PDB file of C-alpha atoms in Angstrom:
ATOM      1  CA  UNK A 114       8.967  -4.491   4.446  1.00  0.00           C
ATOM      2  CA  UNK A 115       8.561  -7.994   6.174  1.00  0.00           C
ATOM      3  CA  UNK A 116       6.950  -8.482   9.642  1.00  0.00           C
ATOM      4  CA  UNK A 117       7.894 -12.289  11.057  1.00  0.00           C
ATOM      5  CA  UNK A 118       5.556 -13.498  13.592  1.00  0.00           C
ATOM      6  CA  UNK A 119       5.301 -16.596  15.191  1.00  0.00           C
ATOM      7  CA  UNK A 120       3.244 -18.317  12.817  1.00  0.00           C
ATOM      8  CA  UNK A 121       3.164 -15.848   9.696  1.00  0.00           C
ATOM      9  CA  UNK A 122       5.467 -13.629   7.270  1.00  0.00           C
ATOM     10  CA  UNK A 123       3.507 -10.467   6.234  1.00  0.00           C
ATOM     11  CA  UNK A 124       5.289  -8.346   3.664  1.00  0.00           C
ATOM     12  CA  UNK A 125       3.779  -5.239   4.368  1.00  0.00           C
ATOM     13  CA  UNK A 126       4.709  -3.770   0.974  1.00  0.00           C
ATOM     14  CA  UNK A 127       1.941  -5.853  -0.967  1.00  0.00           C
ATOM     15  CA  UNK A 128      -0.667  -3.984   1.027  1.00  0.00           C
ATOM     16  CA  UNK A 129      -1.807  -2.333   3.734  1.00  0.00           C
ATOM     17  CA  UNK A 130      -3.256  -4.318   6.539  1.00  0.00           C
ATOM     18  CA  UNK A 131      -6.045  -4.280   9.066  1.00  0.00           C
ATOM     19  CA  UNK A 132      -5.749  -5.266  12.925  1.00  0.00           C
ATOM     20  CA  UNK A 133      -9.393  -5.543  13.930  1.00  0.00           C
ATOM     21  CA  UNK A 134     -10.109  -4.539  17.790  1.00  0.00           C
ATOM     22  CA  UNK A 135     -11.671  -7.045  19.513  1.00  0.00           C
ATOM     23  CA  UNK A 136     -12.302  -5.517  23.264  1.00  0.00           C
ATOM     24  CA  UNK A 137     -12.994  -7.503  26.090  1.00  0.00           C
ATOM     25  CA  UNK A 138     -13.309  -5.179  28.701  1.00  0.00           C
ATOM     26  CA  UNK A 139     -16.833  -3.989  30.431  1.00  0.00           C
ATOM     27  CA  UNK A 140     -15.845  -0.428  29.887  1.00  0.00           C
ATOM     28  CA  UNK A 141     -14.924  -0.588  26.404  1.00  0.00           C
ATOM     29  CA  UNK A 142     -16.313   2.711  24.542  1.00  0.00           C
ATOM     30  CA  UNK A 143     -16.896   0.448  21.433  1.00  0.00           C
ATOM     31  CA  UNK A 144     -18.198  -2.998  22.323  1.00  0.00           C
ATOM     32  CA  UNK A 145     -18.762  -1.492  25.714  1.00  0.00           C
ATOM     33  CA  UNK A 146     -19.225  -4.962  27.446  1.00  0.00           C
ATOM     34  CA  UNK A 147     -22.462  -5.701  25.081  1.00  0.00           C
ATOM     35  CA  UNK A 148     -20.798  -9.147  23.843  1.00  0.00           C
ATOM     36  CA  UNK A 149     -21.890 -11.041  26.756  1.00  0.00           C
ATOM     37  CA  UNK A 150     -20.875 -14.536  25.821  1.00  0.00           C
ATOM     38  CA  UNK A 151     -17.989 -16.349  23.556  1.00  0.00           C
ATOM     39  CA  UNK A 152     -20.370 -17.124  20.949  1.00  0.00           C
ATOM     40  CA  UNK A 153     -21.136 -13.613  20.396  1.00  0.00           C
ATOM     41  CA  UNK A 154     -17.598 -12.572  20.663  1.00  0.00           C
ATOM     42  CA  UNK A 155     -16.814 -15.082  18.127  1.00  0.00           C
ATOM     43  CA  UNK A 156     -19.560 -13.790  15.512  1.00  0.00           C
ATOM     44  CA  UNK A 157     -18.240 -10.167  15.794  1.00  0.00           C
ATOM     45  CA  UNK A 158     -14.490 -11.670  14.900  1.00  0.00           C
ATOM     46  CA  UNK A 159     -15.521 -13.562  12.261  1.00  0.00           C
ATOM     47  CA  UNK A 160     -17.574 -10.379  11.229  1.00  0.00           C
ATOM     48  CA  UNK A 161     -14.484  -8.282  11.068  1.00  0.00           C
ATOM     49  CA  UNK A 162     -12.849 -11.749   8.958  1.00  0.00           C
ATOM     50  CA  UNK A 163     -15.232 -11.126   6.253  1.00  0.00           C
ATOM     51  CA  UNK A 164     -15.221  -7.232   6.349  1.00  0.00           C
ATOM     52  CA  UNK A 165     -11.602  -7.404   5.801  1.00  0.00           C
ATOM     53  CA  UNK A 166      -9.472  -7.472   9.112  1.00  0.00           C
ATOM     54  CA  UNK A 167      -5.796  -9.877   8.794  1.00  0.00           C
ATOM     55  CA  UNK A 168      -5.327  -9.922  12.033  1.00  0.00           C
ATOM     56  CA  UNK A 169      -7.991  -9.599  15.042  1.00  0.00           C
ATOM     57  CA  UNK A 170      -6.405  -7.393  18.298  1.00  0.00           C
ATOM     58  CA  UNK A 171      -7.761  -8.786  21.276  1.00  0.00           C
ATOM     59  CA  UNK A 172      -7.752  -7.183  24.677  1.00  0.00           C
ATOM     60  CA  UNK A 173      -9.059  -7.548  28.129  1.00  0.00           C
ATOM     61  CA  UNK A 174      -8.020  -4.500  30.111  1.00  0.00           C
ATOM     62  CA  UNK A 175      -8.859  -0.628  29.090  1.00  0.00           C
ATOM     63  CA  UNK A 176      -6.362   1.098  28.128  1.00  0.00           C
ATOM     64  CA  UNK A 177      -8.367   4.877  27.727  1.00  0.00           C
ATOM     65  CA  UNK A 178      -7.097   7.605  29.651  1.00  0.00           C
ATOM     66  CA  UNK A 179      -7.625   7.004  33.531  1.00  0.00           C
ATOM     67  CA  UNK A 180      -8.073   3.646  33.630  1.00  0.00           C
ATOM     68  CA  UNK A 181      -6.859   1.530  36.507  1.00  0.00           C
ATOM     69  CA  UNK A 182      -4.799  -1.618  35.711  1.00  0.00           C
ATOM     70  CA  UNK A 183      -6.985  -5.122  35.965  1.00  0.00           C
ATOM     71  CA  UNK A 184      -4.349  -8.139  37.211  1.00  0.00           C
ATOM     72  CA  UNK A 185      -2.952 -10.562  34.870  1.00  0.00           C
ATOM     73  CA  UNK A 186      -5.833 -13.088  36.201  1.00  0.00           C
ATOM     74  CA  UNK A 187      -8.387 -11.160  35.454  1.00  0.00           C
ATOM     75  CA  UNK A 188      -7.549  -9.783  31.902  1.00  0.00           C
ATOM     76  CA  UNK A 189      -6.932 -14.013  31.215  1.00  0.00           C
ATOM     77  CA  UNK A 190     -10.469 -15.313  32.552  1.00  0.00           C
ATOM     78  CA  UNK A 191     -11.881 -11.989  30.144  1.00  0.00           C
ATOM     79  CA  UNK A 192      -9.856 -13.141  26.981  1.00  0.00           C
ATOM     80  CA  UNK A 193      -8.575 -16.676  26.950  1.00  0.00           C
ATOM     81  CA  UNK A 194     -12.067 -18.541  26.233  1.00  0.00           C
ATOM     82  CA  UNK A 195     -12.894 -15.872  22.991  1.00  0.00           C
ATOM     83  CA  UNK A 196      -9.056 -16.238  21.865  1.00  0.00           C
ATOM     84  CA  UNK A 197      -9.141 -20.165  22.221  1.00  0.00           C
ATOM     85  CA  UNK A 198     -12.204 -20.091  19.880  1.00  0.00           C
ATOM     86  CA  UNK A 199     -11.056 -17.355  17.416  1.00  0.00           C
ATOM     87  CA  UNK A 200      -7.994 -19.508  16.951  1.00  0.00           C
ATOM     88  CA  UNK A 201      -9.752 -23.001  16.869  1.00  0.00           C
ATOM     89  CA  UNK A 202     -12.442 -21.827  14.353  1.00  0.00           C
ATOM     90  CA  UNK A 203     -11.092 -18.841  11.815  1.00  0.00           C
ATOM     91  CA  UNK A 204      -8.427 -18.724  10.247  1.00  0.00           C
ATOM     92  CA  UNK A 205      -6.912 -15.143  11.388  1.00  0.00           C
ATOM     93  CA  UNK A 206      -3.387 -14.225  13.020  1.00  0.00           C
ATOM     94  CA  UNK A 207      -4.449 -13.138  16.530  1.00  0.00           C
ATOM     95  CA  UNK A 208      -2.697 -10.448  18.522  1.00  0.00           C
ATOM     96  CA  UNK A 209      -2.980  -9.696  22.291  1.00  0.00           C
ATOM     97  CA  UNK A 210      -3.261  -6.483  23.506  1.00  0.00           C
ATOM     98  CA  UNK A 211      -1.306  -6.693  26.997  1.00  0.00           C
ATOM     99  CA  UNK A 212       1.918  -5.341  28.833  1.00  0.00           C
ATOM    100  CA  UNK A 213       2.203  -8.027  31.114  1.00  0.00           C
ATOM    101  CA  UNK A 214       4.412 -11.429  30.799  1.00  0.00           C
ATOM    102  CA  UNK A 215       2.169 -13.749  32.319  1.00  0.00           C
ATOM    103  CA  UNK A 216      -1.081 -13.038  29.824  1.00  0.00           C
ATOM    104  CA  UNK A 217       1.342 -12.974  27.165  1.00  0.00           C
ATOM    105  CA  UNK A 218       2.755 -16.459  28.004  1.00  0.00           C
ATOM    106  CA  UNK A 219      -0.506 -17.844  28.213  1.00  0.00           C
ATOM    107  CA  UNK A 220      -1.649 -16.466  24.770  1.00  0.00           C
ATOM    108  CA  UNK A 221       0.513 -17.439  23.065  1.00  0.00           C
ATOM    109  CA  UNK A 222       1.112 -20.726  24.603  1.00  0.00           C
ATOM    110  CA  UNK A 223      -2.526 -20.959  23.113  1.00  0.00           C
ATOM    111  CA  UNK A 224      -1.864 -20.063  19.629  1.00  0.00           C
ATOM    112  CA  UNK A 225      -1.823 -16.505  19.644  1.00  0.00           C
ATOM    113  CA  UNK A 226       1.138 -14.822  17.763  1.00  0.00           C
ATOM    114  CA  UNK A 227       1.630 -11.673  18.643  1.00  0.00           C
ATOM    115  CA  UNK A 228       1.657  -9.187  21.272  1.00  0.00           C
ATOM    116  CA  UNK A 229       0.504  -5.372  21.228  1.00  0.00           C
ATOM    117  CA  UNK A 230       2.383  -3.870  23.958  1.00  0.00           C
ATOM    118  CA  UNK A 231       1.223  -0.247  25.019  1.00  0.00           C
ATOM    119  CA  UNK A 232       4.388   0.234  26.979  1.00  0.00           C
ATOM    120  CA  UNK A 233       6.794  -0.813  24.545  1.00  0.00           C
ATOM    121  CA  UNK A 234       8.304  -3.355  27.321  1.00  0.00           C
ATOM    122  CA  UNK A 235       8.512  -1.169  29.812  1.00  0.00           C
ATOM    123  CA  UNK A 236       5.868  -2.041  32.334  1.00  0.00           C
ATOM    124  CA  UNK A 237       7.388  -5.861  33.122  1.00  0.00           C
ATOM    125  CA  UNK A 238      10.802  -6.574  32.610  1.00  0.00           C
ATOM    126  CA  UNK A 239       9.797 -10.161  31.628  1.00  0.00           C
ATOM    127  CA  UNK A 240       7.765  -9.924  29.300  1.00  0.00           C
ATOM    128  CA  UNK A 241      10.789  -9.017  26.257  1.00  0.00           C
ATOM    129  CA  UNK A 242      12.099 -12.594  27.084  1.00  0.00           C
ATOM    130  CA  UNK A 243       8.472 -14.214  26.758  1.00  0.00           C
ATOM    131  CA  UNK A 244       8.121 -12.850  23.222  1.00  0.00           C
ATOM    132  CA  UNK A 245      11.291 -13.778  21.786  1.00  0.00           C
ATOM    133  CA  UNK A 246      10.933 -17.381  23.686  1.00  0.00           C
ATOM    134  CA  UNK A 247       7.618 -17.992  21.146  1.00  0.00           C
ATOM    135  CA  UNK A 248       9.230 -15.696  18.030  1.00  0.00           C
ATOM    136  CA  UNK A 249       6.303 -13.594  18.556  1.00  0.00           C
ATOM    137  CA  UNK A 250       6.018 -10.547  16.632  1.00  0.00           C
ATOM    138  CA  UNK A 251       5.373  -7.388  18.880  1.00  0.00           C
ATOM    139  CA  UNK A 252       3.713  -4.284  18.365  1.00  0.00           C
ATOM    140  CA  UNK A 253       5.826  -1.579  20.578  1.00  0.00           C
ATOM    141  CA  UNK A 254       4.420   1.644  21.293  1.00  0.00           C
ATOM    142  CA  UNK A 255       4.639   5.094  23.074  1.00  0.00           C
ATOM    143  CA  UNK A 256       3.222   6.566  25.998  1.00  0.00           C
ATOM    144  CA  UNK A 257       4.141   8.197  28.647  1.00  0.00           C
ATOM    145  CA  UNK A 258       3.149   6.773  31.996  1.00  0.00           C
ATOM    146  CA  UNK A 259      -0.094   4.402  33.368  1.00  0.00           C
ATOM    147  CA  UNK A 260      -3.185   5.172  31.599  1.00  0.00           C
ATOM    148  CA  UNK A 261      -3.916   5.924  34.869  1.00  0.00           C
ATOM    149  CA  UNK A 262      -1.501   8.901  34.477  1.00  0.00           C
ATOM    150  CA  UNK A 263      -1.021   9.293  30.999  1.00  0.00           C
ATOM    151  CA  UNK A 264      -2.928  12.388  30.421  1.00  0.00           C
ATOM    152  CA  UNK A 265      -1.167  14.390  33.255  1.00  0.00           C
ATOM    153  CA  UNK A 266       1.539  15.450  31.314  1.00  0.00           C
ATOM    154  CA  UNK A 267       1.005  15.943  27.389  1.00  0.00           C
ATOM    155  CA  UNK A 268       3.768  18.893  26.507  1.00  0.00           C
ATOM    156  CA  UNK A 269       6.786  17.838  24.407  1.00  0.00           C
ATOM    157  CA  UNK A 270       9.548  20.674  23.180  1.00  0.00           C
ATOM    158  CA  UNK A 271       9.750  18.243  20.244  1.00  0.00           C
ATOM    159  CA  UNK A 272       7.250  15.521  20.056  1.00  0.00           C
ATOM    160  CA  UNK A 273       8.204  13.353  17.555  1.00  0.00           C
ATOM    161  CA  UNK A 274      11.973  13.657  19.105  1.00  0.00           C
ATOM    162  CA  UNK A 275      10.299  12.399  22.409  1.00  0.00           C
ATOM    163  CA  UNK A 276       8.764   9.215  20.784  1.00  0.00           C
ATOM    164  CA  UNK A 277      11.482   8.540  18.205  1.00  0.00           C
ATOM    165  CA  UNK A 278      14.174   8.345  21.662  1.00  0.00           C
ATOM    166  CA  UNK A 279      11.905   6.147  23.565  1.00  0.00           C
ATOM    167  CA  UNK A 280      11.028   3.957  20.687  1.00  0.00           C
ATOM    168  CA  UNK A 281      14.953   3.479  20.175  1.00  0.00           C
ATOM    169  CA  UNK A 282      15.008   2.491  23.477  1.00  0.00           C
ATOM    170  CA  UNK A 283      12.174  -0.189  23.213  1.00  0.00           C
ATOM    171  CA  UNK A 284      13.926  -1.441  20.608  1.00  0.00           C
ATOM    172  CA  UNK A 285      17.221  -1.657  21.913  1.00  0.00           C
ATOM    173  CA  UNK A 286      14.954  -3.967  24.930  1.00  0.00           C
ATOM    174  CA  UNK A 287      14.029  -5.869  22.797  1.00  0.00           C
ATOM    175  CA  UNK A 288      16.877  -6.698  20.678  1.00  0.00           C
ATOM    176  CA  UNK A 289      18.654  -7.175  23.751  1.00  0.00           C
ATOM    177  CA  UNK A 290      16.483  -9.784  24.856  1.00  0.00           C
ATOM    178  CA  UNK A 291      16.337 -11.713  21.232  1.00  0.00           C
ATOM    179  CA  UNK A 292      13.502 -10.456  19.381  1.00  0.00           C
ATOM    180  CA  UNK A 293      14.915  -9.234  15.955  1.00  0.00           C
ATOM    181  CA  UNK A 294      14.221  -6.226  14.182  1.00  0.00           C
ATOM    182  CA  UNK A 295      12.330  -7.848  11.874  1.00  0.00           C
ATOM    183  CA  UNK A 296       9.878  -9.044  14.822  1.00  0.00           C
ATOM    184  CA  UNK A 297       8.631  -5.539  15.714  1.00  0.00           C
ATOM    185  CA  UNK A 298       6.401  -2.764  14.759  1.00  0.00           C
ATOM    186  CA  UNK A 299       6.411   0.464  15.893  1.00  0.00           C
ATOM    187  CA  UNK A 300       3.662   2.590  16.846  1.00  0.00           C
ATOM    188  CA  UNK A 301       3.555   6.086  18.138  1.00  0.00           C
ATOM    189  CA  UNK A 302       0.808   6.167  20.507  1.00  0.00           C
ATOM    190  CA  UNK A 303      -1.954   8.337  19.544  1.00  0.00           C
ATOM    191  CA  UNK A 304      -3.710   9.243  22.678  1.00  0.00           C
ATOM    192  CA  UNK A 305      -1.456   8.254  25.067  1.00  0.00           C
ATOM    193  CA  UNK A 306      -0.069  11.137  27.066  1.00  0.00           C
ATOM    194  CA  UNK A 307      -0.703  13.207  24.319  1.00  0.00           C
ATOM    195  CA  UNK A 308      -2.809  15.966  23.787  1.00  0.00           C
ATOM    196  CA  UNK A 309      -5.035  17.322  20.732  1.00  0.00           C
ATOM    197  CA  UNK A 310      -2.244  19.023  18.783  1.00  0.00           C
ATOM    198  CA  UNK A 311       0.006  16.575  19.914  1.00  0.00           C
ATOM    199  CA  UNK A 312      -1.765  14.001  18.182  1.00  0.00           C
ATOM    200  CA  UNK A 313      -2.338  16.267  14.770  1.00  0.00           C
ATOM    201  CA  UNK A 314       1.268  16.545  14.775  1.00  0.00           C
ATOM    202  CA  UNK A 315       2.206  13.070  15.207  1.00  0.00           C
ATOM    203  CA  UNK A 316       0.135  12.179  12.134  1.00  0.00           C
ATOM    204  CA  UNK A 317       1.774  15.222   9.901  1.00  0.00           C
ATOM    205  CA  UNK A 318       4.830  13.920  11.255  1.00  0.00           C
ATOM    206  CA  UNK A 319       4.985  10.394  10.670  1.00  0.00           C
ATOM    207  CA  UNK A 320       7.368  10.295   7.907  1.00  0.00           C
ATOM    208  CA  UNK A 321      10.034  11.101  10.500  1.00  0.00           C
ATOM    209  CA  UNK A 322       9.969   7.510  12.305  1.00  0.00           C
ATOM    210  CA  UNK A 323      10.675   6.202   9.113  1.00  0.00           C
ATOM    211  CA  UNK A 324      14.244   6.103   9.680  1.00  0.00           C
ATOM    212  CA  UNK A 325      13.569   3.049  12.103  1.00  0.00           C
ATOM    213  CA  UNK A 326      13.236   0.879   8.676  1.00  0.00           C
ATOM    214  CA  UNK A 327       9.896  -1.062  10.834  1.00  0.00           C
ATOM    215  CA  UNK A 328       6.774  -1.157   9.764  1.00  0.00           C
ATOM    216  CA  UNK A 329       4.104   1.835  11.834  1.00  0.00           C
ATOM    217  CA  UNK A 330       1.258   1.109  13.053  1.00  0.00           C
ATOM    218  CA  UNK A 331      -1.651   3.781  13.851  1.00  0.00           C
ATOM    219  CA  UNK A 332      -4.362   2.982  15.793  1.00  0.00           C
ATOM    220  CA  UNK A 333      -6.671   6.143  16.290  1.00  0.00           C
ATOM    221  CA  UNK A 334      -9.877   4.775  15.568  1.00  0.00           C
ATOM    222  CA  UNK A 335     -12.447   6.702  16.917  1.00  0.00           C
ATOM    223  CA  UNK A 336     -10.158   8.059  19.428  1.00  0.00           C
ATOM    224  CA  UNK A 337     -11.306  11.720  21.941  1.00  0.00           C
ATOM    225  CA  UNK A 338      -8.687  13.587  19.694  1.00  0.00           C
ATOM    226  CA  UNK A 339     -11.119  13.219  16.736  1.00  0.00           C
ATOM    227  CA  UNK A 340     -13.959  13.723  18.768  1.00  0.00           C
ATOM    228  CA  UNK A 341     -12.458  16.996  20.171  1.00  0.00           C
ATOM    229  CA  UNK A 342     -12.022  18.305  16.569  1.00  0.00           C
ATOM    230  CA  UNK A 343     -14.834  17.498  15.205  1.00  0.00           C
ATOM    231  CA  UNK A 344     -17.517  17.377  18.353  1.00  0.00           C
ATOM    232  CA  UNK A 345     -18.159  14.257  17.784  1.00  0.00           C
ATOM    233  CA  UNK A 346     -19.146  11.040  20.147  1.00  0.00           C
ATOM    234  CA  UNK A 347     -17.264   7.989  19.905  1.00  0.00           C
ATOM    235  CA  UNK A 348     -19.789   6.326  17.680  1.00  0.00           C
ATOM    236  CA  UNK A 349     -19.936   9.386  14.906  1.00  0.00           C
ATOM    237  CA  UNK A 350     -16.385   9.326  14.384  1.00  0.00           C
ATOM    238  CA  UNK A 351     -15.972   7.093  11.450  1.00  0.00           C
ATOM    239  CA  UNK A 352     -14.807   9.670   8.997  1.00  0.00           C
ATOM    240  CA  UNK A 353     -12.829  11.525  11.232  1.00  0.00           C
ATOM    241  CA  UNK A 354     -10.952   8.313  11.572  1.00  0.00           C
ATOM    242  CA  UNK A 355     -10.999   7.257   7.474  1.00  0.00           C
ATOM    243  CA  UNK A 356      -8.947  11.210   7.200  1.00  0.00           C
ATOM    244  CA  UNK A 357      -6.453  10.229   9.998  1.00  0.00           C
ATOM    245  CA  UNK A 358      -6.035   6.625   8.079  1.00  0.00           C
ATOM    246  CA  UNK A 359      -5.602   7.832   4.922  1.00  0.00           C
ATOM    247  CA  UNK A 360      -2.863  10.596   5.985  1.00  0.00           C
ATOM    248  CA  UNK A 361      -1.296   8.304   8.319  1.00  0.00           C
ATOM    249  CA  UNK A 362      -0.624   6.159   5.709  1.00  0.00           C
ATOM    250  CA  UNK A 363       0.260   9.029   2.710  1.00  0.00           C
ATOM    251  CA  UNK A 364       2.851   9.825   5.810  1.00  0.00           C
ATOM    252  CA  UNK A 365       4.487   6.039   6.120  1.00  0.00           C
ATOM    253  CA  UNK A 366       1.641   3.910   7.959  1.00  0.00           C
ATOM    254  CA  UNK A 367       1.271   0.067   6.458  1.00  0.00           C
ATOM    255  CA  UNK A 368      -1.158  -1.316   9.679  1.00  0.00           C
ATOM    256  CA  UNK A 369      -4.549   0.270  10.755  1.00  0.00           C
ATOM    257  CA  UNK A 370      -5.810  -0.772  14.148  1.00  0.00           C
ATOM    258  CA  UNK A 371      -9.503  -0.481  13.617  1.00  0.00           C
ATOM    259  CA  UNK A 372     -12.821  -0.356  15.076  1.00  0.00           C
ATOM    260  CA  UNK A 373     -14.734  -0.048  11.855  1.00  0.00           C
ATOM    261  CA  UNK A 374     -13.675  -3.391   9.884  1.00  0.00           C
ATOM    262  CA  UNK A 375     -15.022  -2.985   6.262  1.00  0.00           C
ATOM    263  CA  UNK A 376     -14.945   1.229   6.106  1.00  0.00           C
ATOM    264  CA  UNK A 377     -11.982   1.721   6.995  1.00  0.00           C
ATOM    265  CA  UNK A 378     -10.842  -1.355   4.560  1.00  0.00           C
ATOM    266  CA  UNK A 379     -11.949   0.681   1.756  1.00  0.00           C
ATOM    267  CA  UNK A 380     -10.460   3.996   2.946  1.00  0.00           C
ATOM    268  CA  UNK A 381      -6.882   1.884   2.770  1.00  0.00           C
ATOM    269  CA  UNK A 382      -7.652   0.018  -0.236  1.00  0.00           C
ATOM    270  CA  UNK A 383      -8.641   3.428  -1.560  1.00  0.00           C
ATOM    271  CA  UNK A 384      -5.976   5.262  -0.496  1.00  0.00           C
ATOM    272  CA  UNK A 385      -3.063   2.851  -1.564  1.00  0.00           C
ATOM    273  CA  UNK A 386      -4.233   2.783  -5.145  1.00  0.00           C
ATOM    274  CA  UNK A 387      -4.215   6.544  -5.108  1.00  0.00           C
ATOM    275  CA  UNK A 388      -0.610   6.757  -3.855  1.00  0.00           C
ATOM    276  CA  UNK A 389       0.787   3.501  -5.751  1.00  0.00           C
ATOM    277  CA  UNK A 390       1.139   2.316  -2.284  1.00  0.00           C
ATOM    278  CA  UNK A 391       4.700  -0.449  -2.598  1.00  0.00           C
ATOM    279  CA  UNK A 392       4.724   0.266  -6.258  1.00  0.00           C
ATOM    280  CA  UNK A 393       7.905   0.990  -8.545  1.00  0.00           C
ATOM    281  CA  UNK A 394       5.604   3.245 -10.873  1.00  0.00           C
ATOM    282  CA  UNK A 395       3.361   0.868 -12.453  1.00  0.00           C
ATOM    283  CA  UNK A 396      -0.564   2.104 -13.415  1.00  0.00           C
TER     284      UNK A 396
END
């Protein structure tokens, strides 16, 4: 399956890939605010370059349950100087992790060339136009509400029914507005107004989005799901994550959003030559 972006063709078939997470945001449960300049910011990307990551995620506004929103200003002055250097010295698609048009136009004015939208365009009614303008590729995905509000409501009478109707709908956005199919990937949302089970399910269920024909995209990396299971912090969850990567992707997953560059690498790697992952039958 090909994903176009605005500077690269993947063909996710090959292989899987690896979106590193590069968070920019003082809150952040992973970085948590420790990379306090761009030169450190830049060291963990190219970190996550030689661990394994195609394409670095970068974001400047939390996104975990109960967050408040951060203006399009302020999520810029936190990401543009670490993207502008991540473009200018590796050689690494970047991604941006916003739902607003403004930050998007920016990044990718900037070399950026794609954009991970948590709303699946339906926070800012602009911002459908500003990807198709730059043939970005865009990364649509579930949830229901604000983080802010996310959590308030996590019961479905059919869950993957739910996120299969409002994905259809994000996609008929963005068609509408000129990105093409082959532009977008689809991603269910883990953790965003969903709960526990919710969560499981999505993961036993992810054959069923499928039928979209787009490439999925999973990003539960050490996510309070896994944490809740297991009784874990966010920090000890690295092999509850490497089981909801390699089921994810037994189910129909081709792109891992990651905290943990070079494990979860070989939990893919591993995983793909155990299932003949894009094979015809070969050994």
């Amino acid at each position: 399956m090909i994903w176009y972006t605005a500077k690269n063709r993947f063909d996710l078939s090959d292989r899987p890939y690896i979106m590193g997470i590069l968070n920019l945001t003082p809150d952040s449960f992973s970085e948590g605010g420790s990379l306090k300049s761009v030169d450190e910011t830049l060291k963990h990307a190219e970190r996550m370059v030689i661990e394994g990551a195609d394409i670095i995620d970068i974001g400047g506004e939390s996104t975990r349950p109960g967050a408040n929103p951060v203006s399009a200003d302020e999520e810029l002055k936190r990401i543009m100087p670490a993207l502008e250097r991540v473009i200018k010295e590796l050689a690494i698609p970047v991604s941006v992790d916003t739902w607003k048009s403004k930050t998007a136009y920016e990044a990718l004015a900037s070399g950026a060339e794609i954009i991970n939208d948590i709303s699946g365009l339906t926070f800012d009614p602009a911002l459908a136009s500003v990807i198709a303008d730059a043939n970005a590729g865009v990364v649509l995905m579930h949830t229901r509400g604000t983080p802010a509000e996310m959590q308030n409501n996590t019961d479905y009478s059919d869950i993957i029914d739910e996120i299969s109707s409002s994905l259809a709908k994000s996609v008929g956005l963005a068609e509408k507005s000129g990105i093409t199919s082959e532009q977008i990937v689809l991603d269910p949302g883990l953790g965003f107004g969903k709960s526990v089970s919710g969560n499981v399910e999505i993961i036993k269920r992810l054959h069923e989005l499928k039928k979209f024909n787009r490439p999925l995209l999973i990003g539960s990396s050490r996510k309070s799901f896994i944490g809740h299971i297991l009784k874990r912090n966010p920090d000890e969850r690295l092999f509850g994550t490497a089981a909801t990567l390699a089921v994810s992707m037994v189910n129909g997953a081709s792109i891992f959003r990651v905290h943990d560059v070079k494990a979860m690498r070989d939990v893919v790697d591993m995983t793909a030559a155990l299932i003949d992952y894009g094979s015809e039958g070969e050994s």
